[in-house]
Structure formats: C-alpha cells, structure tokens
PDB file of C-alpha atoms in Angstrom:
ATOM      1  CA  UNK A  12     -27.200  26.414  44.012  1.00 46.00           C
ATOM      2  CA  UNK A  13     -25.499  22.521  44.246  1.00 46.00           C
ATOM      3  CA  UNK A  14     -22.348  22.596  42.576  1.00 47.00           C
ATOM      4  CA  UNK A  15     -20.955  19.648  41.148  1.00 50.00           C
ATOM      5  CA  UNK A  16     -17.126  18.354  42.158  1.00 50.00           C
ATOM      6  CA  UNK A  17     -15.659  16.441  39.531  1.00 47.00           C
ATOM      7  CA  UNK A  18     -12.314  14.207  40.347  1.00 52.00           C
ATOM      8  CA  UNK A  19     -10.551  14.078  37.549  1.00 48.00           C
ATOM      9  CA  UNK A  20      -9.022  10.711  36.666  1.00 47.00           C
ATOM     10  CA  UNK A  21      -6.605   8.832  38.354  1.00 47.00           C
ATOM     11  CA  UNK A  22      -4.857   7.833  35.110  1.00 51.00           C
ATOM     12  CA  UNK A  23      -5.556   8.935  31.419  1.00 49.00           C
ATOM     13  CA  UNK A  24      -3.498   7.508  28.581  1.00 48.00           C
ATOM     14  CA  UNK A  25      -3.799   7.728  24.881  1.00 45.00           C
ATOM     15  CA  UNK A  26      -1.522   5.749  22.426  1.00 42.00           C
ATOM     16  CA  UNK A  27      -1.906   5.808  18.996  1.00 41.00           C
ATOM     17  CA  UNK A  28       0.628   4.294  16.958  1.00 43.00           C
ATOM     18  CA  UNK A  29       1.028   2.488  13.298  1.00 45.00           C
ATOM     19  CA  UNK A  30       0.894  -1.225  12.999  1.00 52.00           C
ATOM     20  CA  UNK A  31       2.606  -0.692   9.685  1.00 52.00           C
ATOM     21  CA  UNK A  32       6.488  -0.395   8.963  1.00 81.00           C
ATOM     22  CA  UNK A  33       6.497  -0.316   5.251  1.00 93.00           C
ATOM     23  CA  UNK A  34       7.127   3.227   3.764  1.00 94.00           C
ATOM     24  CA  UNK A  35       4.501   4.472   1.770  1.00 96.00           C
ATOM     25  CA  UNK A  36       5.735   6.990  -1.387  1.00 98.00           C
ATOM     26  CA  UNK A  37       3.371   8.823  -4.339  1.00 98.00           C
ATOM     27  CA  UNK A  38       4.493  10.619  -7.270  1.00 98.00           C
ATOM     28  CA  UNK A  39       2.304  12.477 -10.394  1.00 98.00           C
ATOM     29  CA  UNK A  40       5.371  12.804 -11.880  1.00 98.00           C
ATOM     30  CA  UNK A  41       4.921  16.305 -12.541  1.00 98.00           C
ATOM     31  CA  UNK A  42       8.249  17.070 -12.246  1.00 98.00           C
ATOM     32  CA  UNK A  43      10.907  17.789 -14.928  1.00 96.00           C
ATOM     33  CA  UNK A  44      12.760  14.753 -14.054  1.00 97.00           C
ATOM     34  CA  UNK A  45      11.844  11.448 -12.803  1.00 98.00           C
ATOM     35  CA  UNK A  46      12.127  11.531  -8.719  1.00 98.00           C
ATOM     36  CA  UNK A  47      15.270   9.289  -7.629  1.00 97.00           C
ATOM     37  CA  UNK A  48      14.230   9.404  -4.022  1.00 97.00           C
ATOM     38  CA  UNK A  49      11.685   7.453  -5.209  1.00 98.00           C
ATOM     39  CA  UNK A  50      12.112   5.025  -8.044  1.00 98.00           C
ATOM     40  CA  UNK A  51      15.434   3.668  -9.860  1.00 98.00           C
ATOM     41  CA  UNK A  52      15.666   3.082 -13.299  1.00 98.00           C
ATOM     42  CA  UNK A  53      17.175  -0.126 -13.923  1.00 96.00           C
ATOM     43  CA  UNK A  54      19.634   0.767 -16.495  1.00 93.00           C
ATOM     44  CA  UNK A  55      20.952  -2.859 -16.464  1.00 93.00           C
ATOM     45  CA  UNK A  56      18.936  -3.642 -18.987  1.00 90.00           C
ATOM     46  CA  UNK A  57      17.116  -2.189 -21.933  1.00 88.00           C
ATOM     47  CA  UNK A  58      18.336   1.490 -20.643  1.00 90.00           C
ATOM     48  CA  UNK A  59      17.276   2.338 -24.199  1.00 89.00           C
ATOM     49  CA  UNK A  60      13.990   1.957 -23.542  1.00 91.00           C
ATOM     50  CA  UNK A  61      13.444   4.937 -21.444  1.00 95.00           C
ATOM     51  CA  UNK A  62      12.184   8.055 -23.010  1.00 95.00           C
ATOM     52  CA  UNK A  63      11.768   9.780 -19.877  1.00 97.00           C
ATOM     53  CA  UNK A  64       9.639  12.208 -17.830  1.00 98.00           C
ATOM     54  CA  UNK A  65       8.190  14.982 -19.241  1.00 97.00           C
ATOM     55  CA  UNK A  66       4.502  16.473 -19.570  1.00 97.00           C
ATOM     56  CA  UNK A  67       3.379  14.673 -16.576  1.00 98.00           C
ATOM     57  CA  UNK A  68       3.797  11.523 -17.295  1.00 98.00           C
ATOM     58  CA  UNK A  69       7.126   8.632 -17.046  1.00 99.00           C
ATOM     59  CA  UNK A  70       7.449   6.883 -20.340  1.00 98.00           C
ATOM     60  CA  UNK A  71       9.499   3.596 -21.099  1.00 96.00           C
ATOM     61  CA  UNK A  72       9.028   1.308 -24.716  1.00 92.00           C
ATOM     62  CA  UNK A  73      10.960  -1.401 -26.020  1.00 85.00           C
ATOM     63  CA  UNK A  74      12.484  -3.181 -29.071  1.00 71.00           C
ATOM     64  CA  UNK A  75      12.290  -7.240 -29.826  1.00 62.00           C
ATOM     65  CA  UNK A  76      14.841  -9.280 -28.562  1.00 65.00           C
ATOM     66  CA  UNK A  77      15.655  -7.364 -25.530  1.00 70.00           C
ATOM     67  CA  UNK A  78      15.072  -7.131 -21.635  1.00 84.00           C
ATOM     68  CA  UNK A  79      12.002  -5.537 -20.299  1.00 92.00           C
ATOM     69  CA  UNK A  80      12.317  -1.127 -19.573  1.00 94.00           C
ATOM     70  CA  UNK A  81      11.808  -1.162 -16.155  1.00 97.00           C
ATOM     71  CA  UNK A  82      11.681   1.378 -13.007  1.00 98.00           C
ATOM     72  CA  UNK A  83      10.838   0.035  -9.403  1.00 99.00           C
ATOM     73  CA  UNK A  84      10.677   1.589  -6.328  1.00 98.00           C
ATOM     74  CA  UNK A  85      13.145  -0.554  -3.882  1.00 98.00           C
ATOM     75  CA  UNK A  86      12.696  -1.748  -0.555  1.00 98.00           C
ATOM     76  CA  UNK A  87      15.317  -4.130  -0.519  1.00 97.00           C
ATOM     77  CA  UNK A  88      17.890  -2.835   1.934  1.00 96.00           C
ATOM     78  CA  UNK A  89      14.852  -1.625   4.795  1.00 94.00           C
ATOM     79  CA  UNK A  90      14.762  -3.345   7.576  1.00 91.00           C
ATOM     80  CA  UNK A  91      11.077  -3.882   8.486  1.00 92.00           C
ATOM     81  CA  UNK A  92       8.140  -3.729   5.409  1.00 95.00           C
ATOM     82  CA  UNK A  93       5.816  -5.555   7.335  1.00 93.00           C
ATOM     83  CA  UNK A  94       2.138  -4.739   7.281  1.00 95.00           C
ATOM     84  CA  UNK A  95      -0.591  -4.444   4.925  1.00 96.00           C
ATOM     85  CA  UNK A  96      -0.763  -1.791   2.493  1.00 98.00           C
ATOM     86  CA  UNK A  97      -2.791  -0.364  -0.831  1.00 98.00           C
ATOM     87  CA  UNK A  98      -1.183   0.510  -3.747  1.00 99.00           C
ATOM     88  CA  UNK A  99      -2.277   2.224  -6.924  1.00 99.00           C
ATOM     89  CA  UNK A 100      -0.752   3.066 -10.642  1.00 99.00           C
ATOM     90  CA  UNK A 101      -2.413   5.059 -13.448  1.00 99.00           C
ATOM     91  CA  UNK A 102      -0.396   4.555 -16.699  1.00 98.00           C
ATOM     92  CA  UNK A 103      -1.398   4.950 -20.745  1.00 98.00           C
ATOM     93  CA  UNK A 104      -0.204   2.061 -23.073  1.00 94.00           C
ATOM     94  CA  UNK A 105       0.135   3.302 -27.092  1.00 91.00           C
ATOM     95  CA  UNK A 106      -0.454   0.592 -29.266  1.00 87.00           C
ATOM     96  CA  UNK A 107      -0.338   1.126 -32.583  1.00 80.00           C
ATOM     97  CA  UNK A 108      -1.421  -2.508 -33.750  1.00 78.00           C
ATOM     98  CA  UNK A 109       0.250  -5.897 -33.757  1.00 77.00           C
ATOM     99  CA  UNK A 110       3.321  -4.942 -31.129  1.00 77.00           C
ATOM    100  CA  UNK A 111       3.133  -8.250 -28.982  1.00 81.00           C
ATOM    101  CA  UNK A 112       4.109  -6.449 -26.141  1.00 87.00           C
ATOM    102  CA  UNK A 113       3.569  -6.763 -22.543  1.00 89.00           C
ATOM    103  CA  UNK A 114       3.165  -4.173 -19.675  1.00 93.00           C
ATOM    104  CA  UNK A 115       3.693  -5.716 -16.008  1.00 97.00           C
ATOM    105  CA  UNK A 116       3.159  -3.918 -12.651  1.00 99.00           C
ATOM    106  CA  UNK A 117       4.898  -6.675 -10.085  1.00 99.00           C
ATOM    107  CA  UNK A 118       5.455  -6.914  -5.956  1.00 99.00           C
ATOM    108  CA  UNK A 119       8.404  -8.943  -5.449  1.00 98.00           C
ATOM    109  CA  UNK A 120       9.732 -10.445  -1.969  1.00 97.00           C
ATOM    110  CA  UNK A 121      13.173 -11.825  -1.348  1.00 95.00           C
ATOM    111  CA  UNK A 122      12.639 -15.782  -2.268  1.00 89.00           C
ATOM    112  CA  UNK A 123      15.664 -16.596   0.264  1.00 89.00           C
ATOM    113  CA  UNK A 124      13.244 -15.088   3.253  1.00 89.00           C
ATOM    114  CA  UNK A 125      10.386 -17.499   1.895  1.00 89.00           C
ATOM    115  CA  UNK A 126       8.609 -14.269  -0.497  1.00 93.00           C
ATOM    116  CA  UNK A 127       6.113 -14.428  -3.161  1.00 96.00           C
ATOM    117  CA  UNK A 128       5.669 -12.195  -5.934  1.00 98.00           C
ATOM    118  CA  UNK A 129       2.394 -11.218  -7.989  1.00 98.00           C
ATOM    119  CA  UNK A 130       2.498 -10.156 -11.103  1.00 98.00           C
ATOM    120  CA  UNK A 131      -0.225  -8.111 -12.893  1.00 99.00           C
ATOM    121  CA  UNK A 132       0.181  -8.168 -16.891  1.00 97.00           C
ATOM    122  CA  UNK A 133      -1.403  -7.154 -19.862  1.00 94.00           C
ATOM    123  CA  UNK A 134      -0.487  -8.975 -22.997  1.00 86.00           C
ATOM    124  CA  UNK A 135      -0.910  -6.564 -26.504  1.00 81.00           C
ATOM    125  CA  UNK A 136      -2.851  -6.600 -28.711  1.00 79.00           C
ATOM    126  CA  UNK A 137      -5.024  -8.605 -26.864  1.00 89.00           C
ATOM    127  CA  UNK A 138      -4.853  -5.994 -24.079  1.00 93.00           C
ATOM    128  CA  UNK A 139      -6.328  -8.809 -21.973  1.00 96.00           C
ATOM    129  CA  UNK A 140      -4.985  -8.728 -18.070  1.00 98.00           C
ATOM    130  CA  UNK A 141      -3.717 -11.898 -16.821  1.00 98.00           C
ATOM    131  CA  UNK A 142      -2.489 -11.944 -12.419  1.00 98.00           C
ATOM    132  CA  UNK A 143       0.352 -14.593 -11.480  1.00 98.00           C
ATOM    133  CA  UNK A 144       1.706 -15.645  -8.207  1.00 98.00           C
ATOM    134  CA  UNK A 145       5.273 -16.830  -8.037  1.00 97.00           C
ATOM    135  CA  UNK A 146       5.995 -18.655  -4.580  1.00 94.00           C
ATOM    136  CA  UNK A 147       7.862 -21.733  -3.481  1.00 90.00           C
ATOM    137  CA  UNK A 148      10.075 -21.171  -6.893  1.00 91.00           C
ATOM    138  CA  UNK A 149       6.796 -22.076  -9.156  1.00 94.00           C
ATOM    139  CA  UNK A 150       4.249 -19.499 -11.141  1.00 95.00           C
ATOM    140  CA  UNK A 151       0.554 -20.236 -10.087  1.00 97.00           C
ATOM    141  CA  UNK A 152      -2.341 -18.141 -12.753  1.00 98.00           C
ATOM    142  CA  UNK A 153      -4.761 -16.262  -9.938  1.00 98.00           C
ATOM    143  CA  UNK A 154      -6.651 -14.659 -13.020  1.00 98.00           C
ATOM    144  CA  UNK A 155      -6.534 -16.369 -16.833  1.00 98.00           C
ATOM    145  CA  UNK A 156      -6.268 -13.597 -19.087  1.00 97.00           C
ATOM    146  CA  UNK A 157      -9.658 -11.363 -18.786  1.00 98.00           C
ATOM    147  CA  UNK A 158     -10.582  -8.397 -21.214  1.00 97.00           C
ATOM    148  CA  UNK A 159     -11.270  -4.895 -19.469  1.00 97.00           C
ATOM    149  CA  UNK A 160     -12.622  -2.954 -22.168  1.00 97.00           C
ATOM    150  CA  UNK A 161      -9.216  -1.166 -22.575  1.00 96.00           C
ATOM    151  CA  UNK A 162      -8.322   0.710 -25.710  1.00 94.00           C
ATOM    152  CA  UNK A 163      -5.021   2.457 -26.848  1.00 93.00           C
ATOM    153  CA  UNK A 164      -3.991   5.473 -25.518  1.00 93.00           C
ATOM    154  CA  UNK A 165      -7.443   4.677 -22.358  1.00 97.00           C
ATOM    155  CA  UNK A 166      -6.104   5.554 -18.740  1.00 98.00           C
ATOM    156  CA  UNK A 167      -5.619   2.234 -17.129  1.00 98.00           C
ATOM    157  CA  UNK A 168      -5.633   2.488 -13.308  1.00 99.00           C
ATOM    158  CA  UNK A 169      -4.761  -0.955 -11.339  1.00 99.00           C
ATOM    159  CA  UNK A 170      -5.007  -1.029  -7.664  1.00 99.00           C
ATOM    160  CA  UNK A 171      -3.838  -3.727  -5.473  1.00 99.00           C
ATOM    161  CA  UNK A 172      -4.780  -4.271  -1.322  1.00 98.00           C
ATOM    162  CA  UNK A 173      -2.447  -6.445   0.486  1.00 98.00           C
ATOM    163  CA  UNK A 174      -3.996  -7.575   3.870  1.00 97.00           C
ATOM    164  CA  UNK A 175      -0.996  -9.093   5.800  1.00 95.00           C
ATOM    165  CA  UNK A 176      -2.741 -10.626   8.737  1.00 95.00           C
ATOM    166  CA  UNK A 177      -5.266 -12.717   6.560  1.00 96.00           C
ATOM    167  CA  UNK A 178      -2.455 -13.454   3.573  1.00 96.00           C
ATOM    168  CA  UNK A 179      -4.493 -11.739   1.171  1.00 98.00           C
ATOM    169  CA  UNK A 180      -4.608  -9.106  -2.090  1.00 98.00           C
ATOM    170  CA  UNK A 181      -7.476  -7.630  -3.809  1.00 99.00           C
ATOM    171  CA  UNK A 182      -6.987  -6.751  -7.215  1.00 99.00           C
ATOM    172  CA  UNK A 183      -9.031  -3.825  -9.105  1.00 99.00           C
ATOM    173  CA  UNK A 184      -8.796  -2.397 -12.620  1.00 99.00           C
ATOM    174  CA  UNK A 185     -10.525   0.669 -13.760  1.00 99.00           C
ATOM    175  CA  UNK A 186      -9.980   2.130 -17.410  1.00 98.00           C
ATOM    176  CA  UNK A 187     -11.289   5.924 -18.082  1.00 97.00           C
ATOM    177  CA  UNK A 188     -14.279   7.186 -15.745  1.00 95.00           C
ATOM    178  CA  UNK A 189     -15.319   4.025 -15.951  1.00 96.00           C
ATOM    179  CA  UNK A 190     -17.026   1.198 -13.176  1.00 97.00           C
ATOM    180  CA  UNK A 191     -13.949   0.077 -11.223  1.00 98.00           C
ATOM    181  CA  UNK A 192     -13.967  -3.721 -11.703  1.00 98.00           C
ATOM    182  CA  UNK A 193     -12.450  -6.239  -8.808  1.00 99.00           C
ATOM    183  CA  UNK A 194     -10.594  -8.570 -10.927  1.00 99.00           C
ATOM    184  CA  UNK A 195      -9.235 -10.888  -7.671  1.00 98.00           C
ATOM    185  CA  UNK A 196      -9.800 -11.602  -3.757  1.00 98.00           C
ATOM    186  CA  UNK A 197      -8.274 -14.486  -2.487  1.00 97.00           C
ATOM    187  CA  UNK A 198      -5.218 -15.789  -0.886  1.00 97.00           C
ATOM    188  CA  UNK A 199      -3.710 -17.353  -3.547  1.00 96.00           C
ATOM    189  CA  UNK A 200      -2.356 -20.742  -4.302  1.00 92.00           C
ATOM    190  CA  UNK A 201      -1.438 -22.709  -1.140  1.00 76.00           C
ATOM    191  CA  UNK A 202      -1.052 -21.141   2.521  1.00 82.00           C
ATOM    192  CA  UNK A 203      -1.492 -17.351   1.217  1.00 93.00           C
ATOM    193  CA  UNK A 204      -0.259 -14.018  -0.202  1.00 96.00           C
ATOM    194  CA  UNK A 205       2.992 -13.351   2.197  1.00 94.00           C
ATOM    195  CA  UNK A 206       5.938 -11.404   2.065  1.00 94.00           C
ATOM    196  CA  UNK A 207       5.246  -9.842  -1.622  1.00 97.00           C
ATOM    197  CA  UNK A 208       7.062  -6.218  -1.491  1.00 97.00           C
ATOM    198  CA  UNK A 209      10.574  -7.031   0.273  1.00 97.00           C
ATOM    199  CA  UNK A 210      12.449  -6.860  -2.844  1.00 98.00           C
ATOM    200  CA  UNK A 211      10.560  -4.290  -4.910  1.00 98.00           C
ATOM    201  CA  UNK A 212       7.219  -2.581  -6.485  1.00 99.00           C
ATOM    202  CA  UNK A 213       8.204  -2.606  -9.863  1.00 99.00           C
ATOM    203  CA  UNK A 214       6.368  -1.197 -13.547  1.00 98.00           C
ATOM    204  CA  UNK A 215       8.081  -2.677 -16.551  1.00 97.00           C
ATOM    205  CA  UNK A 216       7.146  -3.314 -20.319  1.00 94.00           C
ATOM    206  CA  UNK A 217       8.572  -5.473 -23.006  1.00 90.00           C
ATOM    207  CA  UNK A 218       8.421  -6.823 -26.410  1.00 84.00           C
ATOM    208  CA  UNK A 219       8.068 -10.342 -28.147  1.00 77.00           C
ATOM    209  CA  UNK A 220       7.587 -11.777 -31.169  1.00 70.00           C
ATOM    210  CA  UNK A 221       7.679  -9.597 -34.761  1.00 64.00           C
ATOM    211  CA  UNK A 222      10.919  -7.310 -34.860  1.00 64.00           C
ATOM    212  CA  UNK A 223       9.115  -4.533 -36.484  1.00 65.00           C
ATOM    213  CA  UNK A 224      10.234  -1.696 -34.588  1.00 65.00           C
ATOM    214  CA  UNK A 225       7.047   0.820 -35.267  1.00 69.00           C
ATOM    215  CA  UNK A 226       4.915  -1.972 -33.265  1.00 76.00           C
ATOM    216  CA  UNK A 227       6.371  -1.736 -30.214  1.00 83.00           C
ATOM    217  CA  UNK A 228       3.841  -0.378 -27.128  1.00 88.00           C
ATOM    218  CA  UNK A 229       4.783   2.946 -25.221  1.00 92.00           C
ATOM    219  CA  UNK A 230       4.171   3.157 -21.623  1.00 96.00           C
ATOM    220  CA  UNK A 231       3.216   6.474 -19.707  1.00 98.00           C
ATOM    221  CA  UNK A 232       3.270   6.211 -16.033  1.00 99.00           C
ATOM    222  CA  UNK A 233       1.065   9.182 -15.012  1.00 98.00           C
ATOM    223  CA  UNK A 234       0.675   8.624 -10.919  1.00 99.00           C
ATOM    224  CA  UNK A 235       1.476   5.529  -8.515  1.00 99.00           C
ATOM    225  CA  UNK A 236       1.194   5.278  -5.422  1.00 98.00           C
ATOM    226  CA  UNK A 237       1.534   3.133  -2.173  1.00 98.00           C
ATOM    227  CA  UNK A 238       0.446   3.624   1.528  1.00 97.00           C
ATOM    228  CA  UNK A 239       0.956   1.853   4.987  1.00 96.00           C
ATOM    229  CA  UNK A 240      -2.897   0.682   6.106  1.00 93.00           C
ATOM    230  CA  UNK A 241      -4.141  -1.001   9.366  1.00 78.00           C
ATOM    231  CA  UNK A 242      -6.655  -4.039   8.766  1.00 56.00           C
ATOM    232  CA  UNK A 243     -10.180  -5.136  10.910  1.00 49.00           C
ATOM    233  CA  UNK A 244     -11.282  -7.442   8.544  1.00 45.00           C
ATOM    234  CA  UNK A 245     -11.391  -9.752  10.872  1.00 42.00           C
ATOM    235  CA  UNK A 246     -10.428 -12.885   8.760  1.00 40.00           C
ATOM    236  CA  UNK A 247     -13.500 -12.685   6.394  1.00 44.00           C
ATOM    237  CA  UNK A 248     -11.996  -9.959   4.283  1.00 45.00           C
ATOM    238  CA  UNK A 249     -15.140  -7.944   4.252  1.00 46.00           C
ATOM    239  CA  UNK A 250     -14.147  -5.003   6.689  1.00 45.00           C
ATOM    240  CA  UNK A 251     -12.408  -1.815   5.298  1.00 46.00           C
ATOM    241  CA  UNK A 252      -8.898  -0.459   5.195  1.00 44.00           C
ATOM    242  CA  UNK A 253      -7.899   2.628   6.724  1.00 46.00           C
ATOM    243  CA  UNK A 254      -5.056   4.620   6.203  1.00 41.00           C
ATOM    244  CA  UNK A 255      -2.616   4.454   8.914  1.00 40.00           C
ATOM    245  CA  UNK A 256      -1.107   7.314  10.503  1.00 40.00           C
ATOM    246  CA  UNK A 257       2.268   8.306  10.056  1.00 39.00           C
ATOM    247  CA  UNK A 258       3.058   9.900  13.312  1.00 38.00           C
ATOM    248  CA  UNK A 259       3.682   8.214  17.082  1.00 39.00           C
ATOM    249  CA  UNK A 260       1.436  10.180  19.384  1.00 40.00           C
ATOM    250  CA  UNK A 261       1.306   9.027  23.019  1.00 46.00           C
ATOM    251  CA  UNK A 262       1.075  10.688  26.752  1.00 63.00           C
ATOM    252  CA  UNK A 263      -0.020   9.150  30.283  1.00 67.00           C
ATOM    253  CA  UNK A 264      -0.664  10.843  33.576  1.00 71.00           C
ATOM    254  CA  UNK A 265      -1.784   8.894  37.002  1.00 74.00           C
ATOM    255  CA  UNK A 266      -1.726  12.524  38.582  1.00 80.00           C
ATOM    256  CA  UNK A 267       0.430  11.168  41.210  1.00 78.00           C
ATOM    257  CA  UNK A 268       2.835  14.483  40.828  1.00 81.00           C
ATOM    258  CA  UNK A 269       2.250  17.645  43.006  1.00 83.00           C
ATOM    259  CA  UNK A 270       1.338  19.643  40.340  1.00 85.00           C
ATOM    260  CA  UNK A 271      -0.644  19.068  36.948  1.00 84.00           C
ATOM    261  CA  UNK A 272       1.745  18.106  34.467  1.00 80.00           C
ATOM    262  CA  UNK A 273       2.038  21.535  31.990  1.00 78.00           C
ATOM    263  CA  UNK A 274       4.117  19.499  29.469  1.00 68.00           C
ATOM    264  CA  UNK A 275       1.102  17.655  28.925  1.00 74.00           C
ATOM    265  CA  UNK A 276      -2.115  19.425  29.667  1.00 85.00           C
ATOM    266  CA  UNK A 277      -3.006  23.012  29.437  1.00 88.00           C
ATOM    267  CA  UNK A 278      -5.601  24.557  31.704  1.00 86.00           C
ATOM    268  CA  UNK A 279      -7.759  26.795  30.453  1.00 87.00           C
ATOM    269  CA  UNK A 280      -8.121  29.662  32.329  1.00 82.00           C
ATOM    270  CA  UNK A 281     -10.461  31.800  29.814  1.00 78.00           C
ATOM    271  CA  UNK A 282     -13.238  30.614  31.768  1.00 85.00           C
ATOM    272  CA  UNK A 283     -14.191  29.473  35.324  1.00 86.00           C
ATOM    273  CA  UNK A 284     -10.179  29.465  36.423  1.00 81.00           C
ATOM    274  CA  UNK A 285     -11.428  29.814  39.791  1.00 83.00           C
ATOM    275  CA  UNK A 286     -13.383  25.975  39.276  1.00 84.00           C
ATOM    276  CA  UNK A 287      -9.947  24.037  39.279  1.00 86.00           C
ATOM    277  CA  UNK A 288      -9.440  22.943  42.607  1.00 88.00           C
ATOM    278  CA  UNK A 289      -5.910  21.253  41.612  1.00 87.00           C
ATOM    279  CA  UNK A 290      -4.043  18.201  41.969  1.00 82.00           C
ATOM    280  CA  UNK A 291      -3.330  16.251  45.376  1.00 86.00           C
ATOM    281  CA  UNK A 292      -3.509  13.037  46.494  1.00 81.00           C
ATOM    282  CA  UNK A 293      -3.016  11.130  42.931  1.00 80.00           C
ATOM    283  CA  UNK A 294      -6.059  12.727  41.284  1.00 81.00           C
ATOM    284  CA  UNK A 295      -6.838  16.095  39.560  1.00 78.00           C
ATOM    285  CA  UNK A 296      -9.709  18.140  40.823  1.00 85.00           C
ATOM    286  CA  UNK A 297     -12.400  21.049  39.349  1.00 88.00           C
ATOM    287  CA  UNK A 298     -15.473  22.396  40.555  1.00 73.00           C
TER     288      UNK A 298
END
C-alpha cells in the first residue's frame, strides 16, 4: 500500500486581533445599586432628580426650571476610543399628560480634538423623536421630529451603529415587540459622523415649560449597552457589523527549530504516533 508523506509547512501564522480600542460596557441594571464602574451620576446638576435603581430598572425625573438628571458612561480620560461600535438602550418614559419634557440619549466628542456629538431626543407629549448633530460649534437636524407609535409607560429601545471608517451612524428605534424602524443612515451634515464618543455616552431627561410638578416625565433605564465592532462595508454602508473580539490571539512557526515547538503545538499521539516523522531541515514532517 502507497503511503502518502506530507511536509508540513514551512511557516504557519495566525493573527487575530481587534481593530477597535473603545471599551465596550452593558448593564440590566439588576443590581441593588446603580454600577459606578460603569456610569456616573452627574450630581452637578439636578442631583434631585435621581430616584435611583431598584426593580431592574435606573430611574431619573425632573422639575421646571432646572438642569437636565443625567448619568453617562465616561470615556474622557482613555487614551484611544477609536473604532466603530453599536450601541443600544432600552428605557420606559411615564407621562402622565402635558409634562413638556424631554428624554435625550447623546454621544459626545471633545470639540477641542475637532468631535461631533449626536443627539437623539424625544420631546413630550408629542413623544415625537427628533436626531441632531452638533459639529464645527453649530447644531445641524439629521431627523425633524418623527412619531414612533410610542405610548406611556411602552419599552422604547434606540440603537445607534457608528461606522468609523466611512464617517457614518445608523439610527433605529423599536417600541414593544414591535417592527424595528431605521430612523437615519447617513453621514451627516458636511464631511461626516467623526469622533462622537470621546467625551461621553450619556442618557439624560429634563423639563420645560408649565411648573406643575405632577407633569413631569419619569425615566427608567432598563438595559444599555455598547460594543467594539469591526466594519466591511466597504464604503457603501450595506455590509454587516460584527462583533469584535476582545482577546489578542497570535502564534508563528517557520519550523526552523530542532524540535516542534510544544509551547505552541501539541501532537497527538492517540493515534498513528508512529506517522510523525519530525522536524528537520526548516519543515515539519508526518507520514
């Protein structure tokens, strides 16, 4: 019977590696308090207007007159947040009628390093959902208020895809079990979406207009969410999104030691041990 000699490679390499250095984070807030690892309250203004965590859920309100509730999730003192990335929130807004409130979930860069911000808002009691772009110092509308079909108390889950090396976001809203709707796709107003999370990811809600205290909205936060992702859209924004992987995995071999490499490789001598030859002459042999 012909047996078959195979030479095994003169060099084998694998690298796998992330192309994105922003850090992802998730929370359910299931917890008993919120998670400070994760988000800071900003308790410089309207620190009032938390009620807090409890029940699964993160909830902020506020009275006329004053500065937004807000919690964020900071990434201004990284070093590196480049890269695309998804990001998702599920929240509840109460409205008990005639509040004039707003609820706005915003991605803010550092203006000094040339960053934009978008701004995803729903105005009450219109619950209509309006997307801004602030870059170059000026506010651009992407998306003129647009009704959703959301009522009081309805999940509302908003999901935003930021595609760094075409400069561009995709915006989707989904209330309930419902159809998820795609609200935006574009790069924006002038040269494109850039630099939009170097400052912070940020959910906040506020009040305006009427001073009547039992109108006010309340906000539950029930998840949010944002991940790392590698892009092959190829510049016509119609390819997918993948996650990217959060380890480093790499190893080469051009067999050019005197023995196989056991760090690396493993043999496996359960069956046919006798068919590996060995290594010699820069390659690695079995029969």
């Amino acid at each position: 019977m012909m047996k078959t000699m195979i030479t095994l490679i003169s060099a084998i390499a694998i690298n796998i590696t992330t192309n994105a250095a922003i850090t992802g984070f998730s929370d359910d807030f299931s917890a008993s308090n919120l998670d400070g690892s994760i988000f800071t309250v900003n308790t410089a203004q309207n620190a009032e207007g938390h009620i807090g965590q409890a029940n699964g859920v993160y909830q902020m309100t506020d009275s006329q007159g004053g500065s937004p509730a807000e919690i964020y999730k900071s990434y201004w003192n990284e070093s590196d947040v480049s890269g695309s990335f998804e990001a998702s929130v599920k929240l509840q807004i109460d409205l008990p009628g005639d509040e004039q409130s707003d609820f706005k979930w915003t991605f803010k860069g550092k203006e000094a390093d040339g960053g934009d911000q978008i701004e995803i808002k729903m105005f009450t009691p219109t619950k209509k959902i309006k997307i801004q772009q602030r870059t170059g110092g000026n506010w651009y509308t992407l998306v003129t208020d647009t009704d959703v079909g959301y009522s009081s108390g309805d999940d509302l889950i908003l999901g935003l895809t930021y595609d760094e090396s075409n400069s561009n976001i995709t915006v989707t809203v989904q209330v309930d079990s419902g159809t998820e709707q795609e609200l935006y796709n574009g790069t924006g107003n002038g040269s494109g979406v850039a630099n939009i999370i170097a400052d912070r990811n940020s959910v906040a809600v506020s009040k305006w207009g009427t001073d009547n205290l039992d109108s006010k909205a309340t906000l539950s936060i029930d998840e949010w969410s944002l991940s790392p992702t590698t892009s092959d859209s190829g510049g016509d924004n119609s390819g997918d999104n993948d996650v990217t992987p959060t380890f480093n995995l790499a190893f080469s071999d051009d067999f050019s030691a005197s023995n196989l490499d056991g760090s690396i490789f493993t043999i496996n001598t359960a069956q046919n041990a006798e068919g590996h030859i060995g290594q010699a002459n820069g390659v690695y042999q079995m029969t």
